[in-house]
Structures are given as structure tokens and as C-alpha cells.
Amino acid sequence: MEKYLNLDYSYALPFVKDAELKKIQSEVTKARKMLNEMNGPGKDFLGWINLPKDFDRDEFDRIILASRRIRKQSQVLVVIGIGGSYLGTKAALEYLLPYYPKRRNIEVLFAGHNMSSTYLNELVEYLNKRDFSINVISKSGTTTEPAIAFRVLKKLLENKYGVEESKNRIYATTDKAKGALRKLADKKGYETFIVPDDIGGRYSVFTPVGLLPIAAAGVNIKSMLRGARAAKSAYTSNNIYKNDVHMYVAIRNLLYRNNKAIEMLVNYEQKLNYFAEWWKQLFGESEGKNHLGIFPASGSFSTDLHSLGQYIQDGERILFETVLNIEKPNKEIMIEADDLNLDGLNYLSGKTLDYVNKQALKGTLLAHKDGGVPNLLINIPEINAFSFGYLVYFFELACGVSGYLLGVNPFNQPGVEAYKKNMFALLGKPGYEELKKELEEKL
Ligand code: PA5
């Protein structure tokens, strides 16, 4: 299968030697083999690998029907979830929907990803005046942040439409058997969708976690899955020179060995800002273990060239950048000549804004490389549902191989539990009495 994205690693080469690439080839192959043969750590969470092909067709049809119903019944869909249960959807919608949506389009808002009472209050006020539905998403069904938001918004919905009607406006996406949300949904009779046991939150965009709200927003999810399938077929070779996923994994690992501990995912198109948030969770939660792992950061250029640019160019040499370049913008703006030319911009007349953006990209690549910051460039032909699916799969695959190459389990997140335990103890949750005493002494 021909590749759709293009990885240009020429701006990283002075920092990574050809001999090093040749040497690391066998390690990357070994990591990929572990993933393919499903015998590495976290092997029970590899359902995402075949997901774009092997999914439940009946459930997919129900997703399409439910998405149509949501669009009919509501002006707003509130997606309640945190981490992997909302970031993929947020990334897809920011990438694919217009910056200023048309009025009649359904609006997708998010809750349960923070505990700001100001945020939730303002959301409640906003929803009071609108017809809305809820998609509550939690694989475990026990995560505190979304559970609280759901309790508040369910009440609002019931007060507005009555208990019976509100059942038709709540869609629950959760584990098939366990957890509080599963029990609640079954008892109340909400329509439910399943997060498969073998897929973790941050790898779940192509399950109902992402598919239902993304479809409800009007995106062609079939095209998104086609993109993911195309990526799956494109990156099978073991030769890193013929497989951009493997080359990306190899170079970032070699840079990490060379003390480049921070990777910035950079874009020149703000529609990718939330894609970077999704990517940060994917790599941060997958690789940050055993005191290892590249710290994933992000930059939105030109905006951040005027804030972080100074540090990138001149600060500590601990960074490398992975630049996402949209080759063809959805829309163009031509810069016109001005009779007076008081702003001195007539030298750009007849050029497009995207042309200027691209020169900024090229100039920055060279400046950062010359300043000691390796750059990897990923060229994406255009913004559409297909390229979103393709990009997601590209990075999911890269993350799995990369985690094994690093020597960690890329499919668990034990570190996330530490804050939860302390929070439960401080809140007085039954069973945490001893820890509460310990913490209160320390505070
Ligand atoms: O990637 C992950 O596993 C996490 O980010 C989870 O998605 C997040 O913690 C939310 O968990 P849950 O869906 O169980 O509420």
C-alpha cells in the first residue's frame, strides 16, 4: 500500500548518524515483532491494532443511527469523559470542523475533563436554554471527574425533560460488564456502547468512544476508518528506510539516547492544537515509566514562535521537534497590492497567506536545526477525515513500537493512580482512613 504521509528526516540527520540508524534497525524490528506477535508487556491491550478492520458491524450501525437521532433531537451534545475518553474526539472535531461552525450544526461540548465549578456552572447555564443530549464515556465507569459531571448534568436533563424522556437523550459508552456506569446504564435503560476490554483509553478513538460523538458532529467516520486502515497496510516493512513509522521511532529513540529528552509536536495550523493534546497523552502515558521516556510537549506556530521561539532557538539543548505540515490548506487568502504600501508588504502581493506560512515553516526548520534542535517533518496532504484516521494510526503504531524499544509497557498507566489514592483519602472515601491520617500529618 502506498503511503499517504511523508516523513522528511533530513533536518534530523546531522544529529543522528547513518551508522546509528543501521545499528538500531534490528532493535526496532524486534520491538515491532513483539507487537505483531502479541507477546510483549501489556499484550492484553492490543485490540487497537486490528480495530480499523475488525470491529462490531452491528454496533457500528447502531452508532450511525444514534448519531442521527442525536442530531435530530438536540442542538448540543455534551461529551462527558476525561483522558482517552475525550481527547480523541476533541482532536478530531477541532481538526475537522470549521473554526466558525454554521449555526444549524450541532455543537459538541465537553464536561468531566476538569473539576472547575465555574466551568460546570457556566455549562449548566448554557444548556438551560438549549436542547441537549449526553454521551457519558468511561471505560472503567468509576472515574471521579466524569462521574461528578454526569451526576450534575443528568439531573439537569431530568429536570428539563422528565426522567422518561431523558433516558432517550443519554448514551453511555463503557465496559461491557463491570463498573458503576454499566450498572447505572442497565438499570436506567440508556442506550449503551462498548469499550472493548483489550483497548485502553488513549488507543480508543476508533471504538464507540470516538466514533459516536464524532459521527454525531457530522463527520464521515467511514472515511476516518478508511484512513486508519490505509495506514495499517502502509507500515508493514521491517526496513526502517521503507517504513516511516519505524524511522520516526528509530530517530526519536536515538535522539533520546543523545539527551534530547523533550519532543515538541509542532504545527503551523491551529486545527492541530488538540491533535497535539491527544498525542501528548498517547506518548506521555505510554512511555513515561520507570523514570524513562521522552517528555511530550507541543507548539502552535507562528503563535508560539513569539513566546517559546526564543527558548527553542537558544535555551537548553534538550529539545527536538516533530513538525506537522498540512501541505494544502482548505482555503486560501491572496495578499493584494496596496497603492500606498505604507506597511511595506507589497513585495508579497499576489502571494497567498499559506505561501507566507510555508516560508515561515522552512525558515524555522533551518534556524532551529542550525541552533542545535533536530527536526522531523511530517507532511500531511490535506485536512480531512481520512488524514485524521491515518495520522492517529501512524502515531498509535509508533507509540506501541517505541514503548517496546524503550523497554516499558506502553499499555498501562500505573502512575495515574497515585494522585487518585491521595485525593480519595483526603475526600474521606471509605477504605482510605489510614492514608488520610498519614497525608494530614504531612500537609
Ligand atoms: O488512556 C487511559 O487509559 C486513560 O487516560 C483513561 O482514558 C482515563 O483515565 C479515563 O478513564 P475511564 O474511561 O475509565 O473513565
Short mmCIF file of C-alpha atoms and ligand atoms in Angstrom, two decimals:
data_model
loop_
_atom_site.label_atom_id
_atom_site.label_comp_id
_atom_site.label_asym_id
_atom_site.label_seq_id
_atom_site.Cartn_x
_atom_site.Cartn_y
_atom_site.Cartn_z
CA MET A 1 0.00 0.00 0.00
CA GLU A 2 1.35 3.41 -0.95
CA LYS A 3 1.98 5.77 1.93
CA TYR A 4 -0.14 8.88 2.30
CA LEU A 5 2.02 10.82 4.75
CA ASN A 6 5.62 11.68 4.10
CA LEU A 7 8.32 11.79 6.78
CA ASP A 8 11.24 14.06 5.93
CA TYR A 9 14.05 13.38 8.39
CA SER A 10 16.78 15.33 6.61
CA TYR A 11 16.64 18.07 9.29
CA ALA A 12 17.44 15.49 11.97
CA LEU A 13 20.28 13.80 10.16
CA PRO A 14 23.18 15.90 11.38
CA PHE A 15 22.21 14.79 14.89
CA VAL A 16 21.71 11.12 14.04
CA LYS A 17 24.34 9.22 12.11
CA ASP A 18 23.54 6.79 9.33
CA ALA A 19 25.56 4.12 11.13
CA GLU A 20 23.40 4.59 14.25
CA LEU A 21 20.26 4.15 12.17
CA LYS A 22 21.60 0.96 10.64
CA LYS A 23 22.53 -0.30 14.09
CA ILE A 24 19.16 0.40 15.69
CA GLN A 25 17.26 -1.25 12.80
CA SER A 26 17.33 -4.72 14.41
CA GLU A 27 16.11 -3.34 17.76
CA VAL A 28 13.14 -1.63 16.07
CA THR A 29 12.35 -4.84 14.18
CA LYS A 30 12.42 -6.75 17.46
CA ALA A 31 10.04 -4.26 19.10
CA ARG A 32 7.65 -4.43 16.14
CA LYS A 33 7.79 -8.24 16.20
CA MET A 34 6.73 -8.21 19.84
CA LEU A 35 3.75 -6.05 18.91
CA ASN A 36 2.80 -8.19 15.90
CA GLU A 37 3.17 -11.46 17.80
CA MET A 38 1.38 -10.00 20.82
CA ASN A 39 3.84 -11.39 23.33
CA GLY A 40 5.20 -8.22 24.98
CA PRO A 41 4.13 -6.49 28.19
CA GLY A 42 0.55 -5.23 28.02
CA LYS A 43 -0.26 -7.89 25.40
CA ASP A 44 -3.88 -7.99 26.55
CA PHE A 45 -4.40 -4.41 25.35
CA LEU A 46 -3.59 -4.75 21.67
CA GLY A 47 -7.13 -4.72 20.29
CA TRP A 48 -6.44 -1.32 18.64
CA ILE A 49 -4.02 -2.90 16.14
CA ASN A 50 -6.74 -4.56 14.06
CA LEU A 51 -9.52 -2.20 15.06
CA PRO A 52 -9.90 -0.30 11.81
CA LYS A 53 -10.77 -3.67 10.17
CA ASP A 54 -12.15 -5.85 12.94
CA PHE A 55 -14.99 -4.06 14.63
CA ASP A 56 -18.53 -4.97 15.52
CA ARG A 57 -20.58 -4.13 12.39
CA ASP A 58 -23.91 -4.18 14.25
CA GLU A 59 -22.63 -1.77 16.84
CA PHE A 60 -21.27 0.43 14.06
CA ASP A 61 -24.76 0.58 12.50
CA ARG A 62 -26.22 1.48 15.90
CA ILE A 63 -23.65 4.28 16.18
CA ILE A 64 -24.79 5.74 12.86
CA LEU A 65 -28.45 5.54 13.92
CA ALA A 66 -27.77 7.05 17.34
CA SER A 67 -25.71 9.84 15.81
CA ARG A 68 -28.62 10.74 13.51
CA ARG A 69 -31.03 10.69 16.44
CA ILE A 70 -28.78 12.96 18.49
CA ARG A 71 -28.58 15.46 15.65
CA LYS A 72 -32.35 15.44 15.32
CA GLN A 73 -33.17 15.74 18.99
CA SER A 74 -30.53 18.24 20.16
CA GLN A 75 -28.71 21.47 19.50
CA VAL A 76 -25.89 20.42 21.80
CA LEU A 77 -24.24 17.09 22.55
CA VAL A 78 -22.31 17.07 25.82
CA VAL A 79 -19.49 14.55 25.82
CA ILE A 80 -18.56 13.62 29.38
CA GLY A 81 -15.17 11.95 29.77
CA ILE A 82 -11.53 12.50 30.66
CA GLY A 83 -8.14 11.48 29.18
CA GLY A 84 -8.55 8.85 26.49
CA SER A 85 -12.31 9.08 26.87
CA TYR A 86 -12.47 12.58 25.33
CA LEU A 87 -9.16 13.70 23.81
CA GLY A 88 -9.51 11.75 20.54
CA THR A 89 -12.95 13.23 19.90
CA LYS A 90 -11.83 16.72 20.80
CA ALA A 91 -8.81 16.34 18.49
CA ALA A 92 -10.96 15.07 15.61
CA LEU A 93 -13.54 17.81 15.92
CA GLU A 94 -11.01 20.63 16.22
CA TYR A 95 -9.23 19.23 13.16
CA LEU A 96 -12.28 18.60 11.02
CA LEU A 97 -14.97 21.11 11.88
CA PRO A 98 -14.87 24.69 10.63
CA TYR A 99 -13.40 27.27 13.03
CA TYR A 100 -16.70 29.14 13.00
CA PRO A 101 -19.37 26.47 12.60
CA LYS A 102 -22.61 27.24 10.80
CA ARG A 103 -25.48 27.94 13.14
CA ARG A 104 -27.56 24.89 12.37
CA ASN A 105 -24.73 22.44 13.05
CA ILE A 106 -24.90 20.51 16.28
CA GLU A 107 -22.49 21.82 18.88
CA VAL A 108 -20.34 19.32 20.77
CA LEU A 109 -19.28 20.48 24.22
CA PHE A 110 -17.18 18.67 26.81
CA ALA A 111 -17.52 18.07 30.54
CA GLY A 112 -15.95 15.83 33.15
CA HIS A 113 -12.38 16.57 32.00
CA ASN A 114 -11.85 19.12 34.76
CA MET A 115 -13.29 19.91 38.17
CA SER A 116 -13.79 23.63 37.74
CA SER A 117 -17.08 24.58 39.32
CA THR A 118 -17.04 27.77 37.25
CA TYR A 119 -16.82 25.70 34.04
CA LEU A 120 -19.64 23.37 35.05
CA ASN A 121 -21.86 26.22 36.24
CA GLU A 122 -21.44 28.12 33.01
CA LEU A 123 -22.14 24.94 31.03
CA VAL A 124 -25.33 24.35 33.02
CA GLU A 125 -26.47 27.92 32.32
CA TYR A 126 -25.74 27.48 28.62
CA LEU A 127 -27.57 24.14 28.43
CA ASN A 128 -30.60 25.51 30.26
CA LYS A 129 -31.56 27.42 27.14
CA ARG A 130 -30.86 24.63 24.65
CA ASP A 131 -31.98 21.14 23.71
CA PHE A 132 -29.21 18.76 24.60
CA SER A 133 -28.18 15.10 24.83
CA ILE A 134 -25.37 13.48 26.78
CA ASN A 135 -22.77 10.92 25.77
CA VAL A 136 -21.15 9.80 29.01
CA ILE A 137 -17.91 7.90 28.36
CA SER A 138 -15.88 5.98 30.92
CA LYS A 139 -14.33 2.59 30.31
CA SER A 140 -13.86 1.86 33.99
CA GLY A 141 -17.13 3.59 34.84
CA THR A 142 -15.62 4.75 38.11
CA THR A 143 -13.55 7.82 37.22
CA THR A 144 -14.41 10.61 39.65
CA GLU A 145 -14.28 13.66 37.35
CA PRO A 146 -16.74 12.43 34.69
CA ALA A 147 -18.91 10.71 37.31
CA ILE A 148 -19.49 14.02 39.13
CA ALA A 149 -20.19 15.90 35.89
CA PHE A 150 -22.65 13.19 34.84
CA ARG A 151 -24.47 13.35 38.14
CA VAL A 152 -24.95 17.13 37.73
CA LEU A 153 -25.90 17.10 34.04
CA LYS A 154 -28.17 14.05 34.33
CA LYS A 155 -30.16 15.93 36.97
CA LEU A 156 -30.38 18.95 34.68
CA LEU A 157 -31.60 16.76 31.84
CA GLU A 158 -34.18 15.02 34.05
CA ASN A 159 -35.46 18.34 35.35
CA LYS A 160 -35.77 19.62 31.83
CA TYR A 161 -37.33 16.64 30.05
CA GLY A 162 -38.53 14.35 32.83
CA VAL A 163 -36.97 11.04 33.81
CA GLU A 164 -38.54 9.02 30.96
CA GLU A 165 -37.67 11.36 28.08
CA SER A 166 -34.16 11.96 29.43
CA LYS A 167 -33.43 8.23 29.04
CA ASN A 168 -33.67 8.75 25.28
CA ARG A 169 -31.12 11.54 25.48
CA ILE A 170 -28.41 9.71 27.40
CA TYR A 171 -25.91 7.47 25.59
CA ALA A 172 -23.43 5.59 27.76
CA THR A 173 -20.11 4.26 26.43
CA THR A 174 -18.48 1.91 28.90
CA ASP A 175 -17.10 -1.52 29.62
CA LYS A 176 -19.41 -4.40 28.68
CA ALA A 177 -19.87 -5.81 32.17
CA LYS A 178 -18.05 -4.05 35.01
CA GLY A 179 -18.15 -0.63 36.67
CA ALA A 180 -20.68 1.75 38.13
CA LEU A 181 -21.65 3.33 34.80
CA ARG A 182 -22.53 -0.06 33.31
CA LYS A 183 -24.78 -0.82 36.29
CA LEU A 184 -26.43 2.60 36.15
CA ALA A 185 -26.96 2.45 32.38
CA ASP A 186 -28.51 -1.04 32.54
CA LYS A 187 -30.76 -0.09 35.42
CA LYS A 188 -31.96 3.14 33.80
CA GLY A 189 -32.22 1.64 30.29
CA TYR A 190 -29.85 4.01 28.47
CA GLU A 191 -28.57 3.01 25.05
CA THR A 192 -25.04 1.71 25.60
CA PHE A 193 -21.93 1.22 23.50
CA ILE A 194 -18.98 -0.93 24.45
CA VAL A 195 -15.33 -0.09 25.03
CA PRO A 196 -13.64 -3.43 24.29
CA ASP A 197 -11.66 -4.99 27.16
CA ASP A 198 -8.50 -5.15 25.09
CA ILE A 199 -8.32 -1.45 24.21
CA GLY A 200 -7.05 1.21 26.62
CA GLY A 201 -8.45 4.76 26.72
CA ARG A 202 -5.72 6.51 24.74
CA TYR A 203 -5.95 3.93 21.93
CA SER A 204 -9.74 4.06 21.75
CA VAL A 205 -10.57 6.75 19.16
CA PHE A 206 -11.81 4.15 16.67
CA THR A 207 -14.11 2.46 19.21
CA PRO A 208 -17.52 3.94 20.11
CA VAL A 209 -15.59 6.25 22.48
CA GLY A 210 -14.66 8.36 19.47
CA LEU A 211 -16.98 7.10 16.75
CA LEU A 212 -20.32 8.10 18.32
CA PRO A 213 -19.59 11.73 19.21
CA ILE A 214 -17.50 12.27 16.06
CA ALA A 215 -20.34 10.90 13.89
CA ALA A 216 -22.89 12.96 15.82
CA ALA A 217 -20.88 16.06 14.92
CA GLY A 218 -21.43 15.19 11.26
CA VAL A 219 -18.02 13.73 10.40
CA ASN A 220 -17.76 10.84 7.93
CA ILE A 221 -16.45 8.15 10.29
CA LYS A 222 -16.24 5.60 7.48
CA SER A 223 -13.67 7.78 5.77
CA MET A 224 -11.80 8.16 9.06
CA LEU A 225 -11.62 4.38 9.43
CA ARG A 226 -10.53 4.07 5.79
CA GLY A 227 -7.61 6.35 6.65
CA ALA A 228 -6.67 4.20 9.63
CA ARG A 229 -6.86 1.04 7.51
CA ALA A 230 -4.65 2.62 4.84
CA ALA A 231 -2.05 3.44 7.49
CA LYS A 232 -2.24 -0.09 8.85
CA SER A 233 -1.42 -1.50 5.41
CA ALA A 234 1.27 1.09 4.67
CA TYR A 235 3.65 0.38 7.56
CA THR A 236 4.40 -3.32 7.43
CA SER A 237 8.01 -3.34 6.23
CA ASN A 238 10.77 -4.04 8.72
CA ASN A 239 13.21 -1.92 6.77
CA ILE A 240 13.28 1.48 8.50
CA TYR A 241 14.14 3.15 5.19
CA LYS A 242 10.85 1.81 3.77
CA ASN A 243 8.71 2.36 6.85
CA ASP A 244 8.21 5.93 8.13
CA VAL A 245 6.70 4.73 11.41
CA HIS A 246 9.84 2.73 12.15
CA MET A 247 12.09 5.57 11.01
CA TYR A 248 10.25 8.02 13.29
CA VAL A 249 10.60 5.57 16.20
CA ALA A 250 14.29 4.96 15.47
CA ILE A 251 15.23 8.63 15.20
CA ARG A 252 13.36 9.79 18.31
CA ASN A 253 14.93 6.94 20.29
CA LEU A 254 18.43 7.81 19.07
CA LEU A 255 17.84 11.48 19.89
CA TYR A 256 16.66 10.49 23.37
CA ARG A 257 19.85 8.47 23.89
CA ASN A 258 21.64 11.66 22.90
CA ASN A 259 19.99 13.65 25.74
CA LYS A 260 17.12 15.10 23.73
CA ALA A 261 14.56 14.44 26.44
CA ILE A 262 11.72 16.63 25.13
CA GLU A 263 9.82 16.25 21.87
CA MET A 264 7.68 19.14 20.72
CA LEU A 265 4.88 18.32 18.32
CA VAL A 266 4.66 21.49 16.29
CA ASN A 267 2.04 22.67 13.84
CA TYR A 268 1.51 25.66 11.55
CA GLU A 269 -2.26 25.09 11.53
CA GLN A 270 -4.18 25.59 14.74
CA LYS A 271 -6.64 22.87 13.81
CA LEU A 272 -3.91 20.52 15.02
CA ASN A 273 -3.69 22.00 18.53
CA TYR A 274 -5.90 19.35 20.10
CA PHE A 275 -4.33 16.64 18.00
CA ALA A 276 -1.19 17.57 19.94
CA GLU A 277 -3.08 17.20 23.23
CA TRP A 278 -4.21 13.71 22.19
CA TRP A 279 -0.64 12.86 21.09
CA LYS A 280 0.77 14.15 24.40
CA GLN A 281 -1.45 11.78 26.33
CA LEU A 282 -0.66 8.89 23.98
CA PHE A 283 3.11 9.20 24.34
CA GLY A 284 3.24 10.61 27.87
CA GLU A 285 1.06 7.92 29.42
CA SER A 286 2.56 5.14 27.31
CA GLU A 287 6.27 5.89 27.67
CA GLY A 288 6.70 7.82 30.92
CA LYS A 289 7.59 4.88 33.15
CA ASN A 290 10.46 3.58 35.29
CA HIS A 291 11.98 7.09 35.18
CA LEU A 292 12.29 6.82 31.40
CA GLY A 293 10.62 8.41 28.40
CA ILE A 294 10.68 11.49 26.20
CA PHE A 295 8.54 14.31 27.62
CA PRO A 296 5.89 15.18 25.02
CA ALA A 297 5.26 18.89 24.58
CA SER A 298 3.64 20.93 21.84
CA GLY A 299 3.87 24.19 19.95
CA SER A 300 1.45 26.03 17.71
CA PHE A 301 3.36 28.23 15.27
CA SER A 302 3.51 31.14 14.44
CA THR A 303 1.79 31.85 17.78
CA ASP A 304 4.43 30.11 19.89
CA LEU A 305 7.34 31.36 17.81
CA HIS A 306 6.60 34.63 19.58
CA SER A 307 6.63 33.02 23.03
CA LEU A 308 8.55 29.73 23.10
CA GLY A 309 10.61 30.52 20.00
CA GLN A 310 13.39 32.16 21.99
CA TYR A 311 13.83 29.09 24.21
CA ILE A 312 13.74 26.67 21.30
CA GLN A 313 16.38 28.64 19.40
CA ASP A 314 18.67 29.48 22.31
CA GLY A 315 17.74 27.68 25.51
CA GLU A 316 18.97 24.32 26.84
CA ARG A 317 19.72 21.88 24.01
CA ILE A 318 17.33 19.21 25.27
CA LEU A 319 14.64 19.52 22.61
CA PHE A 320 13.75 18.13 19.25
CA GLU A 321 10.70 18.95 17.16
CA THR A 322 8.28 16.89 15.10
CA VAL A 323 6.58 19.28 12.72
CA LEU A 324 3.16 18.52 11.25
CA ASN A 325 2.81 20.29 7.93
CA ILE A 326 -0.56 20.48 6.15
CA GLU A 327 0.53 20.71 2.52
CA LYS A 328 -2.67 22.18 1.10
CA PRO A 329 -4.90 24.43 3.23
CA ASN A 330 -8.67 24.04 2.97
CA LYS A 331 -8.97 27.68 1.98
CA GLU A 332 -6.61 30.32 0.53
CA ILE A 333 -6.26 34.05 1.10
CA MET A 334 -4.48 36.17 -1.51
CA ILE A 335 -2.41 39.17 -0.39
CA GLU A 336 -3.34 42.11 -2.58
CA ALA A 337 -1.24 45.10 -3.66
CA ASP A 338 -1.91 48.37 -1.84
CA ASP A 339 -1.46 51.74 -3.59
CA LEU A 340 0.28 53.43 -0.69
CA ASN A 341 2.21 50.39 0.57
CA LEU A 342 2.69 52.09 3.93
CA ASP A 343 3.06 48.69 5.64
CA GLY A 344 5.77 47.74 3.14
CA LEU A 345 4.04 44.48 2.25
CA ASN A 346 3.73 44.98 -1.49
CA TYR A 347 6.63 42.58 -2.03
CA LEU A 348 4.13 39.89 -1.02
CA SER A 349 1.32 40.99 -3.33
CA GLY A 350 -0.01 38.14 -5.41
CA LYS A 351 1.25 35.62 -2.86
CA THR A 352 -1.08 33.61 -0.65
CA LEU A 353 -1.09 33.62 3.14
CA ASP A 354 -0.29 29.90 3.02
CA TYR A 355 2.79 30.65 0.91
CA VAL A 356 3.97 33.00 3.68
CA ASN A 357 3.16 30.35 6.31
CA LYS A 358 5.23 27.78 4.40
CA GLN A 359 8.23 30.13 4.17
CA ALA A 360 7.95 30.64 7.94
CA LEU A 361 7.98 26.85 8.33
CA LYS A 362 11.04 26.38 6.11
CA GLY A 363 12.88 29.29 7.71
CA THR A 364 12.14 27.97 11.20
CA LEU A 365 13.21 24.41 10.33
CA LEU A 366 16.58 25.71 9.17
CA ALA A 367 17.01 28.16 12.06
CA HIS A 368 16.17 25.54 14.70
CA LYS A 369 18.37 22.92 13.08
CA ASP A 370 21.25 25.41 12.93
CA GLY A 371 20.57 26.24 16.59
CA GLY A 372 21.03 22.58 17.57
CA VAL A 373 17.40 21.43 17.52
CA PRO A 374 16.80 18.33 15.36
CA ASN A 375 13.59 18.48 13.33
CA LEU A 376 11.41 15.77 11.86
CA LEU A 377 8.88 16.90 9.29
CA ILE A 378 5.66 15.02 8.64
CA ASN A 379 3.86 16.20 5.51
CA ILE A 380 0.08 15.70 5.50
CA PRO A 381 -1.59 16.28 2.11
CA GLU A 382 -4.73 17.92 3.50
CA ILE A 383 -7.18 18.16 6.36
CA ASN A 384 -9.97 15.60 6.06
CA ALA A 385 -11.43 12.62 7.93
CA PHE A 386 -9.17 10.20 6.03
CA SER A 387 -5.98 12.02 7.05
CA PHE A 388 -7.17 12.19 10.66
CA GLY A 389 -7.64 8.40 10.75
CA TYR A 390 -4.30 7.89 9.05
CA LEU A 391 -2.41 10.18 11.43
CA VAL A 392 -3.97 8.62 14.52
CA TYR A 393 -2.99 5.13 13.41
CA PHE A 394 0.51 6.31 12.43
CA PHE A 395 1.15 7.59 15.95
CA GLU A 396 -0.59 4.72 17.76
CA LEU A 397 1.61 2.25 15.92
CA ALA A 398 4.69 4.40 16.51
CA CYS A 399 3.89 4.60 20.21
CA GLY A 400 3.49 0.83 20.61
CA VAL A 401 6.78 0.09 18.83
CA SER A 402 8.53 2.95 20.59
CA GLY A 403 7.43 1.81 24.05
CA TYR A 404 8.80 -1.68 23.44
CA LEU A 405 12.03 -0.24 22.06
CA LEU A 406 12.37 1.84 25.22
CA GLY A 407 11.73 -1.23 27.35
CA VAL A 408 8.45 -0.20 29.01
CA ASN A 409 4.88 -1.44 28.89
CA PRO A 410 3.20 1.15 26.64
CA PHE A 411 -0.31 -0.05 27.50
CA ASN A 412 -0.68 0.57 31.23
CA GLN A 413 -0.68 3.73 33.34
CA PRO A 414 0.09 2.75 36.96
CA GLY A 415 1.40 6.24 37.78
CA VAL A 416 -2.04 7.79 37.31
CA GLU A 417 -3.29 6.01 40.45
CA ALA A 418 -1.04 7.91 42.90
CA TYR A 419 -2.98 11.19 42.83
CA LYS A 420 -6.29 9.34 42.91
CA LYS A 421 -5.41 7.46 46.11
CA ASN A 422 -4.42 10.68 47.86
CA MET A 423 -7.50 12.51 46.60
CA PHE A 424 -9.82 9.71 47.79
CA ALA A 425 -8.12 9.69 51.20
CA LEU A 426 -8.39 13.46 51.57
CA LEU A 427 -12.03 13.33 50.49
CA GLY A 428 -12.73 10.72 53.18
CA LYS A 429 -13.69 7.88 50.82
CA PRO A 430 -14.39 4.72 52.84
CA GLY A 431 -11.37 2.40 52.90
CA TYR A 432 -8.74 5.19 52.83
CA GLU A 433 -8.75 6.09 56.57
CA GLU A 434 -5.11 5.16 57.29
CA LEU A 435 -3.78 7.07 54.30
CA LYS A 436 -5.89 10.08 55.27
CA LYS A 437 -4.13 10.23 58.65
CA GLU A 438 -0.71 9.88 57.01
CA LEU A 439 -1.40 12.63 54.50
CA GLU A 440 -2.85 15.01 57.04
CA GLU A 441 0.35 14.74 59.07
CA LYS A 442 2.36 15.67 56.01
CA LEU A 443 0.18 18.63 54.98
O1 PA5 B 1 -5.71 6.21 28.49
C1 PA5 B 1 -6.27 5.93 29.53
O2 PA5 B 1 -6.46 4.73 29.87
C2 PA5 B 1 -6.80 7.00 30.46
O3 PA5 B 1 -6.48 8.27 30.02
C3 PA5 B 1 -8.31 6.89 30.59
O4 PA5 B 1 -8.87 7.06 29.31
C4 PA5 B 1 -8.84 7.96 31.54
O5 PA5 B 1 -8.22 7.87 32.77
C5 PA5 B 1 -10.34 7.82 31.71
O6 PA5 B 1 -10.66 6.54 32.16
P1 PA5 B 1 -12.13 5.96 32.08
O7 PA5 B 1 -12.52 5.90 30.65
O8 PA5 B 1 -12.06 4.63 32.72
O9 PA5 B 1 -13.01 6.92 32.85
#
